[in-house]
Short mmCIF file of C-alpha atoms in Angstrom, two decimals:
data_model
loop_
_atom_site.label_atom_id
_atom_site.label_comp_id
_atom_site.label_asym_id
_atom_site.label_seq_id
_atom_site.Cartn_x
_atom_site.Cartn_y
_atom_site.Cartn_z
CA MET A 1 13.80 12.04 -14.05
CA ALA A 2 17.38 11.19 -14.84
CA GLY A 3 18.48 7.58 -15.15
CA SER A 4 16.39 4.43 -15.15
CA THR A 5 17.32 2.75 -11.85
CA GLU A 6 14.47 1.47 -9.73
CA ARG A 7 14.85 1.81 -5.99
CA ALA A 8 12.57 1.44 -3.01
CA ARG A 9 12.73 1.45 0.75
CA HIS A 10 9.86 0.15 2.89
CA TRP A 11 10.30 0.72 6.60
CA GLN A 12 8.80 1.56 9.98
CA TYR A 13 9.71 4.19 12.55
CA GLU A 14 9.10 2.97 16.08
CA GLU A 15 7.83 6.38 17.18
CA LEU A 16 5.02 6.16 14.60
CA PRO A 17 3.25 2.94 15.64
CA GLY A 18 0.69 1.64 13.19
CA VAL A 19 2.27 3.43 10.22
CA ASP A 20 4.35 1.98 7.37
CA LEU A 21 6.63 4.24 5.32
CA LEU A 22 7.86 4.04 1.74
CA ARG A 23 10.11 5.91 -0.67
CA ALA A 24 10.31 4.56 -4.20
CA ARG A 25 11.15 5.23 -7.78
CA TYR A 26 9.80 2.67 -10.27
CA VAL A 27 10.07 2.44 -14.03
CA GLN A 28 9.01 -1.04 -15.12
CA LYS A 29 7.38 -2.17 -11.88
CA ARG A 30 3.80 -3.38 -12.24
CA PHE A 31 1.82 -4.00 -9.07
CA VAL A 32 -0.73 -6.77 -9.48
CA ARG A 33 -4.21 -6.36 -8.07
CA HIS A 34 -3.87 -6.37 -4.31
CA THR A 35 -5.13 -4.76 -1.12
CA HIS A 36 -3.65 -3.18 2.01
CA GLU A 37 -4.78 -3.52 5.59
CA ASN A 38 -3.83 0.14 6.07
CA PHE A 39 -4.66 3.32 4.19
CA VAL A 40 -2.43 4.27 1.26
CA ILE A 41 -1.36 7.93 1.06
CA ALA A 42 1.10 8.14 -1.83
CA ALA A 43 2.56 11.54 -2.71
CA ILE A 44 3.79 11.72 -6.32
CA VAL A 45 6.74 13.98 -7.13
CA ASP A 46 7.86 12.87 -10.60
CA GLY A 47 6.23 11.00 -13.46
CA VAL A 48 2.73 9.54 -13.46
CA GLU A 49 1.35 6.51 -11.68
CA VAL A 50 -1.61 4.69 -13.20
CA PHE A 51 -3.61 2.46 -10.90
CA HIS A 52 -6.85 0.61 -11.53
CA HIS A 53 -9.31 1.41 -8.76
CA GLY A 54 -13.07 1.27 -8.57
CA GLY A 55 -13.56 0.18 -12.19
CA ALA A 56 -11.39 2.92 -13.72
CA ASP A 57 -7.77 3.71 -14.46
CA GLN A 58 -6.71 6.56 -12.18
CA TYR A 59 -3.81 8.89 -13.06
CA ALA A 60 -1.69 10.56 -10.38
CA GLY A 61 1.01 13.00 -11.52
CA PRO A 62 3.34 15.43 -9.73
CA GLY A 63 1.64 17.32 -6.92
CA THR A 64 -1.13 14.75 -6.54
CA LEU A 65 -1.81 12.01 -4.04
CA ALA A 66 -3.02 8.49 -4.71
CA LEU A 67 -5.41 7.63 -1.87
CA VAL A 68 -6.63 4.08 -1.29
CA ASN A 69 -8.82 2.91 1.58
CA PRO A 70 -8.07 -0.35 3.43
CA ASP A 71 -9.02 -3.63 1.77
CA THR A 72 -9.68 -1.93 -1.58
CA PRO A 73 -8.33 -3.83 -4.61
CA HIS A 74 -6.06 -1.80 -6.88
CA THR A 75 -3.05 -2.14 -9.18
CA GLY A 76 -0.15 0.16 -10.07
CA ARG A 77 2.18 0.93 -12.98
CA ALA A 78 4.03 3.75 -14.66
CA GLY A 79 2.09 6.11 -16.89
CA GLY A 80 5.11 6.77 -19.12
CA PRO A 81 8.59 5.48 -19.97
CA GLU A 82 10.21 7.65 -17.30
CA GLY A 83 8.40 5.84 -14.48
CA TRP A 84 7.27 7.59 -11.32
CA ARG A 85 8.77 8.66 -8.00
CA TYR A 86 6.84 9.03 -4.76
CA GLY A 87 6.80 8.76 -1.02
CA ALA A 88 3.99 7.14 0.93
CA VAL A 89 2.66 6.68 4.42
CA TYR A 90 0.36 3.79 5.31
CA PRO A 91 -1.50 4.63 8.54
CA SER A 92 -3.64 1.93 10.10
CA PRO A 93 -7.44 2.32 10.31
CA ASP A 94 -7.09 2.88 14.06
CA VAL A 95 -4.61 5.73 13.55
CA VAL A 96 -6.85 7.44 10.97
CA ALA A 97 -9.97 6.94 13.10
CA GLU A 98 -8.25 8.52 16.12
CA ILE A 99 -7.18 11.56 14.09
CA ALA A 100 -10.61 11.89 12.44
CA ALA A 101 -12.43 11.76 15.79
CA GLU A 102 -10.27 14.57 17.15
CA THR A 103 -10.06 16.90 14.15
CA THR A 104 -13.04 16.31 11.82
CA MET A 105 -16.82 16.02 11.92
CA ILE A 106 -16.85 12.66 10.11
CA ARG A 107 -19.22 10.19 11.74
CA GLY A 108 -18.76 6.50 11.16
CA THR A 109 -15.64 4.85 9.74
CA PRO A 110 -13.53 7.57 8.07
CA GLY A 111 -12.04 7.16 4.62
CA PHE A 112 -11.20 8.91 1.37
CA THR A 113 -13.93 9.68 -1.14
CA SER A 114 -11.76 10.11 -4.27
CA PRO A 115 -8.66 8.06 -5.15
CA VAL A 116 -6.73 11.02 -6.61
CA LEU A 117 -6.34 14.47 -5.06
CA LEU A 118 -4.37 17.41 -6.46
CA ASP A 119 -2.73 19.08 -3.44
CA PRO A 120 0.99 19.97 -3.68
CA TYR A 121 0.94 21.19 -0.07
CA ALA A 122 -0.20 17.79 1.23
CA VAL A 123 2.41 16.12 -1.01
CA GLY A 124 5.02 18.21 0.79
CA LEU A 125 3.64 17.22 4.19
CA VAL A 126 3.94 13.52 3.38
CA HIS A 127 7.59 13.90 2.40
CA GLN A 128 8.28 15.94 5.51
CA VAL A 129 6.92 13.03 7.58
CA LEU A 130 9.36 10.70 5.82
CA ARG A 131 12.28 13.07 6.36
CA ALA A 132 11.46 13.52 10.05
CA ALA A 133 11.33 9.73 10.46
CA ASP A 134 14.71 9.45 8.70
CA GLU A 135 16.19 11.99 11.10
CA GLY A 136 14.69 10.37 14.19
CA ASN A 137 12.63 13.48 14.92
CA ALA A 138 9.65 11.87 16.66
CA LEU A 139 7.86 15.11 17.52
CA ALA A 140 7.98 16.38 13.94
CA ALA A 141 7.06 13.04 12.40
CA ASP A 142 4.00 12.59 14.62
CA THR A 143 2.88 16.20 14.26
CA LEU A 144 3.25 16.30 10.47
CA LEU A 145 1.47 12.97 10.04
CA ARG A 146 -1.52 14.23 12.02
CA VAL A 147 -1.58 17.49 10.07
CA ALA A 148 -1.40 15.63 6.73
CA VAL A 149 -4.15 13.13 7.59
CA THR A 150 -6.40 15.87 8.96
CA ARG A 151 -5.96 17.97 5.83
CA LEU A 152 -6.71 15.05 3.52
CA LEU A 153 -9.81 14.02 5.47
CA ARG A 154 -11.13 17.59 5.47
CA LEU A 155 -10.51 17.98 1.72
CA ASN A 156 -11.39 14.48 0.58
CA GLY A 157 -12.85 12.51 3.45
CA GLY A 158 -16.14 11.05 4.53
CA PRO A 159 -17.68 8.01 6.16
CA LEU A 160 -16.93 4.76 4.39
CA PRO A 161 -20.03 2.87 3.23
CA ARG A 162 -20.87 -0.28 5.10
CA ARG A 163 -19.85 -3.42 3.26
CA THR A 164 -23.13 -5.27 2.74
CA VAL A 165 -23.06 -7.60 -0.23
CA HIS A 166 -26.53 -8.81 -1.12
CA ALA A 167 -25.62 -10.44 -4.44
CA ALA A 168 -26.50 -14.06 -4.98
CA GLY A 169 -23.78 -16.30 -3.62
CA SER A 170 -22.38 -13.74 -1.16
CA SER A 171 -22.70 -16.21 1.71
CA ALA A 172 -20.79 -18.84 -0.26
CA ALA A 173 -18.10 -16.27 -1.07
CA ALA A 174 -17.68 -15.41 2.61
CA ARG A 175 -17.44 -19.07 3.57
CA ALA A 176 -14.96 -19.70 0.76
CA ARG A 177 -12.76 -16.87 2.02
CA ALA A 178 -12.83 -18.35 5.52
CA VAL A 179 -11.75 -21.74 4.17
CA LEU A 180 -8.89 -20.19 2.20
CA GLN A 181 -7.79 -18.20 5.24
CA GLU A 182 -7.75 -21.34 7.37
CA ARG A 183 -6.13 -23.55 4.71
CA MET A 184 -3.72 -20.97 3.32
CA ALA A 185 -0.80 -23.40 3.04
CA ASP A 186 -2.89 -26.21 1.56
CA PRO A 187 -5.91 -24.76 -0.25
CA PRO A 188 -8.49 -26.89 -2.10
CA THR A 189 -9.11 -26.62 -5.82
CA LEU A 190 -11.91 -24.34 -6.99
CA GLU A 191 -13.98 -27.40 -7.90
CA ARG A 192 -13.53 -29.00 -4.46
CA LEU A 193 -14.18 -25.70 -2.69
CA ALA A 194 -17.38 -25.13 -4.64
CA ALA A 195 -18.59 -28.68 -4.05
CA ASP A 196 -17.99 -28.41 -0.32
CA LEU A 197 -20.05 -25.21 -0.29
CA GLY A 198 -22.86 -26.64 -2.39
CA THR A 199 -22.37 -24.48 -5.48
CA SER A 200 -20.68 -24.65 -8.87
CA PRO A 201 -17.13 -23.47 -9.63
CA PHE A 202 -18.21 -20.62 -11.94
CA ALA A 203 -20.97 -19.48 -9.60
CA LEU A 204 -18.47 -19.34 -6.74
CA LEU A 205 -15.93 -17.54 -8.93
CA ARG A 206 -18.47 -14.85 -9.88
CA ALA A 207 -19.69 -14.42 -6.31
CA PHE A 208 -16.17 -14.21 -4.90
CA ARG A 209 -15.07 -11.64 -7.45
CA THR A 210 -18.18 -9.54 -6.78
CA ALA A 211 -17.65 -9.64 -3.02
CA TYR A 212 -13.87 -9.13 -2.84
CA GLY A 213 -12.83 -7.56 -6.13
CA MET A 214 -10.61 -10.42 -7.29
CA PRO A 215 -10.86 -14.17 -7.95
CA PRO A 216 -10.08 -16.66 -5.15
CA HIS A 217 -6.55 -17.47 -6.33
CA ALA A 218 -5.57 -13.78 -6.47
CA TRP A 219 -7.13 -13.16 -3.05
CA LEU A 220 -5.16 -16.11 -1.66
CA THR A 221 -1.87 -14.76 -3.01
CA ASP A 222 -2.63 -11.37 -1.48
CA ALA A 223 -3.50 -12.98 1.86
CA ARG A 224 -0.32 -15.08 1.80
CA VAL A 225 1.81 -11.98 1.29
CA ARG A 226 0.02 -10.24 4.16
CA ARG A 227 0.73 -13.16 6.47
CA ALA A 228 4.32 -13.37 5.23
CA ARG A 229 4.78 -9.70 6.14
CA ALA A 230 3.56 -10.41 9.67
CA LEU A 231 5.99 -13.31 9.97
CA LEU A 232 8.89 -11.23 8.65
CA ASP A 233 8.02 -8.47 11.13
CA ALA A 234 8.17 -11.08 13.89
CA GLY A 235 11.68 -12.12 12.82
CA THR A 236 10.92 -15.24 10.75
CA ALA A 237 13.47 -15.85 7.99
CA PRO A 238 12.10 -15.31 4.45
CA ALA A 239 12.60 -18.96 3.47
CA ALA A 240 10.66 -20.18 6.50
CA ALA A 241 7.95 -17.57 5.98
CA ALA A 242 7.52 -18.69 2.37
CA VAL A 243 6.81 -22.28 3.35
CA ALA A 244 4.61 -21.30 6.29
CA VAL A 245 2.17 -19.35 4.11
CA GLY A 246 2.03 -21.89 1.29
CA PHE A 247 4.57 -20.73 -1.28
CA THR A 248 6.75 -23.49 -2.71
CA ASP A 249 10.04 -21.77 -1.83
CA GLN A 250 11.62 -18.38 -1.19
CA PRO A 251 11.94 -17.40 -4.91
CA HIS A 252 8.17 -17.99 -5.21
CA LEU A 253 7.62 -15.67 -2.23
CA ASN A 254 10.12 -13.14 -3.62
CA ARG A 255 8.22 -12.86 -6.91
CA HIS A 256 4.79 -12.31 -5.40
CA PHE A 257 6.01 -10.20 -2.48
CA SER A 258 7.80 -7.77 -4.80
CA ARG A 259 4.75 -7.46 -7.06
CA ILE A 260 2.54 -6.49 -4.10
CA VAL A 261 4.78 -4.78 -1.52
CA GLY A 262 7.27 -3.29 -3.98
CA VAL A 263 10.48 -4.65 -2.42
CA PRO A 264 11.85 -8.21 -1.91
CA PRO A 265 11.13 -9.82 1.48
CA GLY A 266 14.78 -9.78 2.59
CA ALA A 267 15.15 -6.04 1.95
CA TYR A 268 11.77 -5.43 3.58
CA GLN A 269 12.85 -7.22 6.74
CA ARG A 270 16.25 -5.52 6.92
CA GLU A 271 14.85 -2.01 6.53
CA ARG A 272 12.15 -2.50 9.14
CA ARG A 273 14.77 -3.57 11.66
CA SER A 274 16.94 -0.49 11.03
CA SER A 275 16.86 2.53 13.32
CA PRO A 276 17.22 6.12 12.07
CA ALA A 277 20.76 6.17 13.47
CA ASP A 278 21.62 2.99 11.53
CA LEU A 279 20.31 4.53 8.34
CA ARG A 280 22.16 7.83 8.83
CA GLU A 281 25.40 5.92 9.44
CA ARG A 282 24.82 3.74 6.39
CA ASP A 283 24.04 6.74 4.18
CA GLY A 284 27.12 8.60 5.42
CA GLY A 285 25.12 11.69 6.40
CA SER A 286 25.05 12.88 2.81
CA GLU A 287 21.37 13.66 2.63
CA HIS A 288 21.65 17.24 3.91
CA GLU A 289 25.02 18.37 2.62
CA GLY A 290 25.97 21.92 3.59
CA GLY A 291 22.45 22.68 4.76
CA ARG A 292 21.17 22.36 1.20
CA SER A 293 18.34 20.05 0.27
CA THR A 294 19.27 17.04 -1.83
CA GLY A 295 17.09 14.82 -4.00
CA ARG A 296 15.03 13.52 -1.09
CA ASP A 297 14.36 17.02 0.18
CA ARG A 298 13.24 18.15 -3.25
CA GLU A 299 10.58 15.44 -3.12
CA THR A 300 8.49 17.90 -1.10
CA GLN A 301 8.33 20.36 -3.99
CA GLY A 302 5.73 18.56 -6.12
CA GLY A 303 3.72 20.66 -8.52
CA GLY A 304 1.61 20.27 -11.64
CA ARG A 305 -1.42 18.18 -12.35
CA GLY A 306 -2.31 14.56 -12.77
CA ARG A 307 -4.05 13.38 -15.90
CA LYS A 308 -7.80 13.05 -16.09
CA ASN A 309 -9.20 9.72 -15.00
CA VAL A 310 -10.36 7.46 -17.78
CA GLN A 311 -13.37 5.22 -17.28
CA ASP A 312 -13.37 1.70 -18.67
CA SER A 313 -15.10 1.45 -22.00
#
């Protein structure tokens, strides 16, 4: 990949309800451990992304997809100095369940069984969804999304296991999460939280990490960013959203938001308010010069293999 500039665009297309869209090229970006309410279907076209998932570092190179189920903790970073470039769609659980019920034999809650899948054809489908959304082609965008999700579920799908945590302290962890959700802007200390729940700080810390894949403070930051996204989508200014969810100010929100979502909150809000026509006017119509594909079009031509996954030692 030429150059070292990082760029990202996170947006929605009104004709694809329940689906977030992303194009990005990152070099030094490091995503902290976080979760998504929606599925992650990230199609890599250049470089390698490394993301910690399920106790292992996963490697996704050109022609592969990084696939993460909802509410699954994971990280993200470049696997080399050149960074990585990808496009992603984030369909909601309801969208995926509807497609699975119509086109697969999966019974139960559908999801992905492996976090990395080598499939250059599906990589191309994902980028065609993004291009159709850019062009305001609702029929193509909807059709291609359904084809892509169906293909991925047939190749790498199955029923998600039920989340039943029987470890000691699981009840305390669930109650602690409820308290943090309710008191997001003014959370108690770990010591006070544990005392109110009748346990010790370290016992609660262990139980919470076992149940939710991250310690309480990291879970709270993730939850605050989720709520901030909802506020931004509703039109709340970033500074007001920051205070509402418990961050000290907008720079505090900016830092955490960028490390989880991949773009600053102001840019996130602007892009999600833009229509395809707005974006074409802003870009000057240069994306399809002379009928030839430009850089974005070539994103559909992923090939090659990702590196082998490496288990923690």
